[in-house]
Amino acid sequence: MPQLTNRCKSRIQQIPIAQLEELGEALLDFTAPTDLAVWFEQYQ
């Protein structure tokens, strides 16, 4: 499993609780390291 970059960690820490819940649900469907970046683009 790839490690999160400091930038990703920082962005996750700034997400409101409601979006963190959405991210938690989305994580179950991630299949590639780039999926997190795509999620950020859609929800930020």
Tab-separated table of C-alpha atoms in Angstrom:
chain	number	residue	atom	x	y	z
A	1	MET	CA	0.000	0.000	0.000
A	2	PRO	CA	1.480	3.387	-0.973
A	3	GLN	CA	2.198	5.988	1.675
A	4	LEU	CA	0.274	9.264	1.745
A	5	THR	CA	2.192	12.387	0.840
A	6	ASN	CA	2.357	15.226	3.347
A	7	ARG	CA	0.135	17.256	1.011
A	8	CYS	CA	-2.554	14.547	1.041
A	9	LYS	CA	-2.346	14.239	4.821
A	10	SER	CA	-2.749	17.999	5.166
A	11	ARG	CA	-5.751	18.060	2.830
A	12	ILE	CA	-7.416	15.206	4.714
A	13	GLN	CA	-6.929	17.010	8.027
A	14	GLN	CA	-8.729	20.066	6.631
A	15	ILE	CA	-11.817	18.197	5.372
A	16	PRO	CA	-15.060	18.830	7.277
A	17	ILE	CA	-16.486	15.841	9.183
A	18	ALA	CA	-19.288	15.249	6.659
A	19	GLN	CA	-16.775	14.978	3.828
A	20	LEU	CA	-14.526	12.719	5.923
A	21	GLU	CA	-17.432	10.301	6.158
A	22	GLU	CA	-17.833	10.440	2.366
A	23	LEU	CA	-14.100	9.860	1.940
A	24	GLY	CA	-14.279	6.867	4.265
A	25	GLU	CA	-17.001	5.357	2.085
A	26	ALA	CA	-15.089	6.148	-1.102
A	27	LEU	CA	-11.889	4.548	0.230
A	28	LEU	CA	-13.579	1.168	0.054
A	29	ASP	CA	-13.834	1.543	-3.728
A	30	PHE	CA	-10.341	2.921	-4.389
A	31	THR	CA	-8.255	0.649	-6.597
A	32	ALA	CA	-5.298	2.894	-7.444
A	33	PRO	CA	-3.180	5.477	-5.602
A	34	THR	CA	-4.528	8.173	-7.923
A	35	ASP	CA	-8.105	7.574	-6.738
A	36	LEU	CA	-7.550	9.869	-3.742
A	37	ALA	CA	-6.410	12.714	-6.007
A	38	VAL	CA	-9.480	12.192	-8.197
A	39	TRP	CA	-11.718	12.241	-5.114
A	40	PHE	CA	-10.162	15.530	-3.976
A	41	GLU	CA	-10.812	17.063	-7.395
A	42	GLN	CA	-14.468	16.049	-7.279
A	43	TYR	CA	-15.219	17.066	-3.694
A	44	GLN	CA	-13.006	20.058	-3.008
